[in-house]
């Protein structure tokens, strides 16, 4: 009897899972009826409009089918709200006001601000740090990876296509993994064997993740899990470094605070609420919070490279004095 009960519960659970696929909004009768009417009246086919659309829709390649989906999303939202029902999601996402053809305008804006912060601080880093510094090219590589990542974040939040989604996920993972890679190289500075091992591991993990992502074996949930795992590893490694070196290297409080604040703002990703003013959701606010964290990270990078310059200059002076004696 207990065995039959477990089988029944398992079947019931499977039924519930099957019924919860999709979102209430795009499954509703209101939305689907609106979609049919809109396509019949506005579209020649799924791509072409009967009348010339706005320039923003043309530039960002909105099809007539996608535009009808946007129009019917808001008609469905109005229907739900007017009857005191909860705001529905559509295809797993909250409804956003479209601005200049961009699907998620706040995330686009804050992605651009993150790109700008990395660009400005990278230029400052290049002015302050000599190319002969042992960590110059390592951090320069990190900056380029981040600039590329925030570029694709901007593109993805402007237009959500399978290609832009894959580029956003892969570039976000590369940013998180590259930070771990750079920190490990810094902590094991001037150890050739460690450099080879860390670099081979970095390349292997990155290539494996990207191949799985592009083959469709990794979705958003798994990608987020990998990002969190790599991020927590970075936090653990750098906090241990801070703890053991905090008296010798007092400026390490910068990377410690970067870790603490990063964990705090990442908690925004665990929240889920309808966009404020139909613009600002939890994800966009998380993007906004990473802008000042970028400045904090570059302050650490510049200060640490300045320390390394003094350290190696002192080492060379000590060697010269030894030879003279």
Tab-separated table of C-alpha atoms in Angstrom:
chain	number	residue	atom	x	y	z
A	1	UNK	CA	0.000	0.000	0.000
A	2	UNK	CA	2.720	2.558	0.836
A	3	UNK	CA	4.364	1.747	-2.514
A	4	UNK	CA	1.121	2.502	-4.386
A	5	UNK	CA	0.784	5.765	-2.434
A	6	UNK	CA	4.260	6.898	-3.466
A	7	UNK	CA	3.543	6.025	-7.105
A	8	UNK	CA	0.300	8.025	-6.963
A	9	UNK	CA	2.073	11.052	-5.444
A	10	UNK	CA	4.794	10.869	-8.075
A	11	UNK	CA	2.244	10.812	-10.905
A	12	UNK	CA	0.367	13.712	-9.288
A	13	UNK	CA	3.576	15.717	-9.024
A	14	UNK	CA	4.373	15.100	-12.692
A	15	UNK	CA	0.902	16.328	-13.623
A	16	UNK	CA	1.380	19.515	-11.632
A	17	UNK	CA	4.765	20.137	-13.234
A	18	UNK	CA	3.260	19.716	-16.672
A	19	UNK	CA	0.520	22.214	-15.857
A	20	UNK	CA	2.930	24.857	-14.616
A	21	UNK	CA	4.994	25.042	-17.812
A	22	UNK	CA	4.858	28.590	-19.248
A	23	UNK	CA	3.368	31.667	-17.577
A	24	UNK	CA	-0.153	32.742	-16.726
A	25	UNK	CA	-0.053	35.750	-19.044
A	26	UNK	CA	0.872	34.056	-22.303
A	27	UNK	CA	-1.399	31.079	-21.501
A	28	UNK	CA	-4.445	33.273	-20.870
A	29	UNK	CA	-7.352	33.412	-23.281
A	30	UNK	CA	-7.289	37.228	-23.279
A	31	UNK	CA	-3.702	37.301	-24.517
A	32	UNK	CA	-4.139	34.669	-27.220
A	33	UNK	CA	-7.363	36.196	-28.576
A	34	UNK	CA	-5.684	39.608	-28.699
A	35	UNK	CA	-2.687	38.064	-30.481
A	36	UNK	CA	-4.881	36.552	-33.195
A	37	UNK	CA	-6.773	39.812	-33.789
A	38	UNK	CA	-3.608	41.899	-33.821
A	39	UNK	CA	-1.853	39.680	-36.355
A	40	UNK	CA	-4.898	39.624	-38.626
A	41	UNK	CA	-5.262	43.405	-38.603
A	42	UNK	CA	-1.616	44.583	-38.463
A	43	UNK	CA	0.559	41.921	-40.086
A	44	UNK	CA	1.167	40.768	-43.663
A	45	UNK	CA	2.928	37.741	-42.189
A	46	UNK	CA	4.845	36.976	-38.992
A	47	UNK	CA	7.634	39.408	-39.955
A	48	UNK	CA	6.207	42.225	-42.099
A	49	UNK	CA	3.826	44.996	-41.020
A	50	UNK	CA	0.907	46.188	-43.143
A	51	UNK	CA	1.857	49.774	-42.247
A	52	UNK	CA	5.336	51.257	-41.753
A	53	UNK	CA	6.409	50.803	-38.089
A	54	UNK	CA	8.392	53.369	-36.071
A	55	UNK	CA	12.096	53.845	-36.769
A	56	UNK	CA	13.060	52.302	-33.407
A	57	UNK	CA	11.237	49.075	-34.258
A	58	UNK	CA	12.935	48.942	-37.652
A	59	UNK	CA	16.429	49.578	-36.219
A	60	UNK	CA	16.036	46.883	-33.544
A	61	UNK	CA	14.417	44.425	-35.980
A	62	UNK	CA	11.036	44.007	-34.312
A	63	UNK	CA	8.832	41.680	-36.325
A	64	UNK	CA	5.093	42.227	-36.573
A	65	UNK	CA	4.534	39.052	-34.522
A	66	UNK	CA	6.785	40.366	-31.726
A	67	UNK	CA	5.126	43.790	-31.794
A	68	UNK	CA	1.703	42.188	-31.455
A	69	UNK	CA	3.006	40.176	-28.515
A	70	UNK	CA	4.107	43.418	-26.848
A	71	UNK	CA	0.764	45.156	-27.506
A	72	UNK	CA	-1.243	42.193	-26.229
A	73	UNK	CA	0.964	41.870	-23.152
A	74	UNK	CA	-0.213	45.256	-21.917
A	75	UNK	CA	-3.846	44.648	-22.821
A	76	UNK	CA	-3.678	41.437	-20.794
A	77	UNK	CA	-2.005	43.233	-17.877
A	78	UNK	CA	-4.756	45.889	-17.930
A	79	UNK	CA	-7.380	43.124	-17.930
A	80	UNK	CA	-5.807	41.356	-14.939
A	81	UNK	CA	-5.247	44.538	-12.911
A	82	UNK	CA	-8.752	45.893	-13.562
A	83	UNK	CA	-10.180	42.716	-12.016
A	84	UNK	CA	-7.929	42.810	-8.967
A	85	UNK	CA	-5.785	39.895	-10.115
A	86	UNK	CA	-2.018	39.599	-9.707
A	87	UNK	CA	0.193	40.981	-12.456
A	88	UNK	CA	0.984	38.047	-14.774
A	89	UNK	CA	4.280	37.039	-16.281
A	90	UNK	CA	4.685	36.331	-19.998
A	91	UNK	CA	6.993	33.566	-21.209
A	92	UNK	CA	8.642	33.539	-17.778
A	93	UNK	CA	9.273	37.292	-17.635
A	94	UNK	CA	7.602	40.344	-16.138
A	95	UNK	CA	6.124	42.942	-18.524
A	96	UNK	CA	8.341	45.976	-19.229
A	97	UNK	CA	7.623	49.264	-20.942
A	98	UNK	CA	9.469	49.356	-24.253
A	99	UNK	CA	11.666	52.450	-24.755
A	100	UNK	CA	13.327	53.285	-28.069
A	101	UNK	CA	12.667	49.694	-29.068
A	102	UNK	CA	14.531	48.272	-26.042
A	103	UNK	CA	12.735	45.488	-24.191
A	104	UNK	CA	14.277	46.093	-20.742
A	105	UNK	CA	15.333	49.785	-20.734
A	106	UNK	CA	16.645	49.948	-17.145
A	107	UNK	CA	18.907	46.916	-17.606
A	108	UNK	CA	20.138	48.418	-20.887
A	109	UNK	CA	20.950	51.736	-19.192
A	110	UNK	CA	22.768	50.140	-16.249
A	111	UNK	CA	24.669	47.766	-18.546
A	112	UNK	CA	25.900	50.819	-20.470
A	113	UNK	CA	26.908	52.470	-17.180
A	114	UNK	CA	28.852	49.346	-16.185
A	115	UNK	CA	30.598	49.352	-19.568
A	116	UNK	CA	31.427	53.044	-19.107
A	117	UNK	CA	32.734	52.466	-15.560
A	118	UNK	CA	35.025	49.676	-16.776
A	119	UNK	CA	36.228	51.816	-19.694
A	120	UNK	CA	37.008	54.877	-17.543
A	121	UNK	CA	38.725	52.845	-14.833
A	122	UNK	CA	40.666	50.816	-17.413
A	123	UNK	CA	42.007	54.047	-18.909
A	124	UNK	CA	42.967	55.209	-15.416
A	125	UNK	CA	44.636	51.844	-14.769
A	126	UNK	CA	46.716	52.139	-17.969
A	127	UNK	CA	47.807	55.676	-17.045
A	128	UNK	CA	48.832	54.734	-13.520
A	129	UNK	CA	50.385	51.296	-14.054
A	130	UNK	CA	53.479	50.603	-16.130
A	131	UNK	CA	53.350	47.801	-18.700
A	132	UNK	CA	56.368	46.199	-17.023
A	133	UNK	CA	54.274	45.555	-13.910
A	134	UNK	CA	53.861	41.771	-13.402
A	135	UNK	CA	50.052	42.060	-13.190
A	136	UNK	CA	49.500	44.668	-15.931
A	137	UNK	CA	48.539	42.314	-18.763
A	138	UNK	CA	46.560	40.032	-16.462
A	139	UNK	CA	44.285	42.869	-15.329
A	140	UNK	CA	44.198	44.354	-18.835
A	141	UNK	CA	42.839	41.010	-20.060
A	142	UNK	CA	40.225	41.076	-17.284
A	143	UNK	CA	39.132	44.572	-18.328
A	144	UNK	CA	38.705	43.545	-21.968
A	145	UNK	CA	36.650	40.486	-20.947
A	146	UNK	CA	34.395	42.721	-18.805
A	147	UNK	CA	33.964	45.337	-21.546
A	148	UNK	CA	32.913	42.568	-23.919
A	149	UNK	CA	30.566	41.127	-21.290
A	150	UNK	CA	28.762	44.399	-20.610
A	151	UNK	CA	28.467	45.080	-24.338
A	152	UNK	CA	26.577	41.812	-24.818
A	153	UNK	CA	24.508	42.468	-21.702
A	154	UNK	CA	23.381	45.725	-23.322
A	155	UNK	CA	22.539	43.950	-26.578
A	156	UNK	CA	20.657	41.115	-24.851
A	157	UNK	CA	18.494	43.390	-22.713
A	158	UNK	CA	17.737	45.497	-25.786
A	159	UNK	CA	16.577	42.501	-27.826
A	160	UNK	CA	16.089	39.067	-26.330
A	161	UNK	CA	16.949	36.533	-29.037
A	162	UNK	CA	18.450	33.035	-28.604
A	163	UNK	CA	21.806	34.282	-29.954
A	164	UNK	CA	21.964	37.397	-27.739
A	165	UNK	CA	20.852	35.310	-24.760
A	166	UNK	CA	23.662	32.788	-25.328
A	167	UNK	CA	26.197	35.604	-25.726
A	168	UNK	CA	25.019	37.303	-22.522
A	169	UNK	CA	25.172	34.072	-20.487
A	170	UNK	CA	28.561	33.018	-21.868
A	171	UNK	CA	30.127	36.463	-21.411
A	172	UNK	CA	28.738	36.817	-17.878
A	173	UNK	CA	30.297	33.475	-16.983
A	174	UNK	CA	33.606	34.506	-18.577
A	175	UNK	CA	33.682	37.664	-16.416
A	176	UNK	CA	33.119	35.734	-13.181
A	177	UNK	CA	35.622	33.030	-14.108
A	178	UNK	CA	38.259	35.530	-15.288
A	179	UNK	CA	38.131	37.405	-11.982
A	180	UNK	CA	38.870	34.132	-10.160
A	181	UNK	CA	41.663	33.399	-12.640
A	182	UNK	CA	43.268	36.832	-12.137
A	183	UNK	CA	43.030	36.658	-8.355
A	184	UNK	CA	44.653	33.205	-8.297
A	185	UNK	CA	47.484	34.480	-10.494
A	186	UNK	CA	47.972	37.431	-8.149
A	187	UNK	CA	47.983	35.301	-5.003
A	188	UNK	CA	50.447	32.819	-6.539
A	189	UNK	CA	52.488	35.580	-8.143
A	190	UNK	CA	55.813	34.546	-9.740
A	191	UNK	CA	55.219	30.821	-9.266
A	192	UNK	CA	55.617	29.335	-12.734
A	193	UNK	CA	54.162	25.923	-11.947
A	194	UNK	CA	51.066	27.494	-10.363
A	195	UNK	CA	50.661	29.761	-13.409
A	196	UNK	CA	50.598	26.794	-15.793
A	197	UNK	CA	48.133	24.806	-13.645
A	198	UNK	CA	45.776	27.758	-13.078
A	199	UNK	CA	45.834	28.802	-16.737
A	200	UNK	CA	45.137	25.268	-17.990
A	201	UNK	CA	42.272	24.934	-15.502
A	202	UNK	CA	40.833	28.300	-16.514
A	203	UNK	CA	40.904	27.487	-20.232
A	204	UNK	CA	39.422	24.004	-19.657
A	205	UNK	CA	36.512	25.245	-17.513
A	206	UNK	CA	35.743	28.132	-19.854
A	207	UNK	CA	35.808	26.007	-23.013
A	208	UNK	CA	33.722	23.223	-21.409
A	209	UNK	CA	31.088	25.669	-20.174
A	210	UNK	CA	30.868	27.492	-23.504
A	211	UNK	CA	30.581	24.280	-25.505
A	212	UNK	CA	27.776	23.028	-23.240
A	213	UNK	CA	26.013	26.389	-23.378
A	214	UNK	CA	26.091	26.604	-27.152
A	215	UNK	CA	24.993	22.983	-27.513
A	216	UNK	CA	21.926	23.754	-25.399
A	217	UNK	CA	22.907	21.534	-22.480
A	218	UNK	CA	23.038	24.521	-20.084
A	219	UNK	CA	20.033	26.776	-19.491
A	220	UNK	CA	19.663	29.956	-17.433
A	221	UNK	CA	19.277	28.097	-14.137
A	222	UNK	CA	22.420	26.024	-14.605
A	223	UNK	CA	24.333	29.059	-15.870
A	224	UNK	CA	23.373	31.003	-12.735
A	225	UNK	CA	24.414	28.030	-10.591
A	226	UNK	CA	27.852	27.957	-12.246
A	227	UNK	CA	28.231	31.730	-11.803
A	228	UNK	CA	27.347	31.499	-8.112
A	229	UNK	CA	29.739	28.561	-7.579
A	230	UNK	CA	32.647	30.373	-9.252
A	231	UNK	CA	31.771	33.620	-7.470
A	232	UNK	CA	31.706	31.958	-4.048
A	233	UNK	CA	35.045	30.294	-4.812
A	234	UNK	CA	36.517	33.707	-5.632
A	235	UNK	CA	35.131	35.145	-2.396
A	236	UNK	CA	36.507	32.255	-0.331
A	237	UNK	CA	39.985	32.429	-1.885
A	238	UNK	CA	40.331	36.210	-1.676
A	239	UNK	CA	38.928	36.443	1.855
A	240	UNK	CA	41.450	33.841	3.030
A	241	UNK	CA	44.176	35.866	1.325
A	242	UNK	CA	42.926	39.013	3.056
A	243	UNK	CA	42.830	37.280	6.451
A	244	UNK	CA	46.413	35.979	6.303
A	245	UNK	CA	47.906	39.068	4.627
A	246	UNK	CA	45.810	41.877	6.112
A	247	UNK	CA	48.610	43.157	8.381
A	248	UNK	CA	51.308	43.012	5.727
A	249	UNK	CA	49.037	44.404	2.974
A	250	UNK	CA	46.595	46.798	4.697
A	251	UNK	CA	45.019	47.876	1.375
A	252	UNK	CA	43.465	44.401	1.015
A	253	UNK	CA	40.431	45.795	2.829
A	254	UNK	CA	39.404	47.024	-0.653
A	255	UNK	CA	39.009	43.503	-2.031
A	256	UNK	CA	37.406	42.355	1.238
A	257	UNK	CA	34.731	45.056	0.998
A	258	UNK	CA	34.284	44.282	-2.686
A	259	UNK	CA	33.500	40.663	-1.761
A	260	UNK	CA	31.115	41.563	1.065
A	261	UNK	CA	29.198	44.123	-1.000
A	262	UNK	CA	29.069	41.801	-4.004
A	263	UNK	CA	27.386	39.111	-1.904
A	264	UNK	CA	24.900	41.635	-0.515
A	265	UNK	CA	23.868	43.063	-3.881
A	266	UNK	CA	23.674	39.588	-5.432
A	267	UNK	CA	20.830	38.875	-3.014
A	268	UNK	CA	18.760	41.123	-5.294
A	269	UNK	CA	18.834	38.310	-7.851
A	270	UNK	CA	16.955	36.092	-5.371
A	271	UNK	CA	14.046	38.522	-5.159
A	272	UNK	CA	11.249	38.547	-7.708
A	273	UNK	CA	8.716	41.357	-8.035
A	274	UNK	CA	6.902	43.203	-10.842
A	275	UNK	CA	8.980	46.071	-12.287
A	276	UNK	CA	8.684	49.375	-10.413
A	277	UNK	CA	7.072	51.872	-12.830
A	278	UNK	CA	7.208	48.921	-15.263
A	279	UNK	CA	10.946	49.691	-15.711
A	280	UNK	CA	13.043	48.742	-12.658
A	281	UNK	CA	13.077	45.058	-11.710
A	282	UNK	CA	15.413	43.182	-9.358
A	283	UNK	CA	17.836	42.275	-12.151
A	284	UNK	CA	18.185	45.868	-13.364
A	285	UNK	CA	18.752	47.111	-9.791
A	286	UNK	CA	21.475	44.479	-9.435
A	287	UNK	CA	23.109	45.857	-12.583
A	288	UNK	CA	22.890	49.360	-11.085
A	289	UNK	CA	24.596	48.244	-7.864
A	290	UNK	CA	27.587	46.753	-9.704
A	291	UNK	CA	28.646	50.148	-11.102
A	292	UNK	CA	30.208	51.470	-7.837
A	293	UNK	CA	31.613	47.990	-7.135
A	294	UNK	CA	33.550	48.240	-10.407
A	295	UNK	CA	35.244	51.410	-9.162
A	296	UNK	CA	36.102	49.707	-5.864
A	297	UNK	CA	37.641	46.718	-7.665
A	298	UNK	CA	39.806	48.925	-9.884
A	299	UNK	CA	40.989	50.857	-6.842
A	300	UNK	CA	42.246	47.557	-5.460
A	301	UNK	CA	43.868	46.625	-8.787
A	302	UNK	CA	45.709	49.955	-9.067
A	303	UNK	CA	46.810	50.014	-5.411
A	304	UNK	CA	48.007	46.417	-5.553
A	305	UNK	CA	49.982	47.009	-8.759
A	306	UNK	CA	51.613	50.070	-7.168
A	307	UNK	CA	52.615	47.877	-4.216
A	308	UNK	CA	54.067	45.241	-6.564
A	309	UNK	CA	56.129	47.917	-8.326
A	310	UNK	CA	57.621	49.090	-5.009
A	311	UNK	CA	58.149	45.484	-3.885
A	312	UNK	CA	60.087	44.462	-7.002
A	313	UNK	CA	62.061	47.711	-7.087
A	314	UNK	CA	63.087	47.075	-3.476
A	315	UNK	CA	64.030	43.491	-4.326
A	316	UNK	CA	66.267	44.660	-7.181
A	317	UNK	CA	67.901	47.264	-4.921
A	318	UNK	CA	68.560	44.605	-2.277
A	319	UNK	CA	70.179	42.373	-4.933
A	320	UNK	CA	72.371	45.256	-6.135
A	321	UNK	CA	73.483	46.047	-2.578
A	322	UNK	CA	74.306	42.380	-2.007
A	323	UNK	CA	76.492	42.265	-5.148
A	324	UNK	CA	78.321	45.452	-4.181
A	325	UNK	CA	79.149	44.032	-0.807
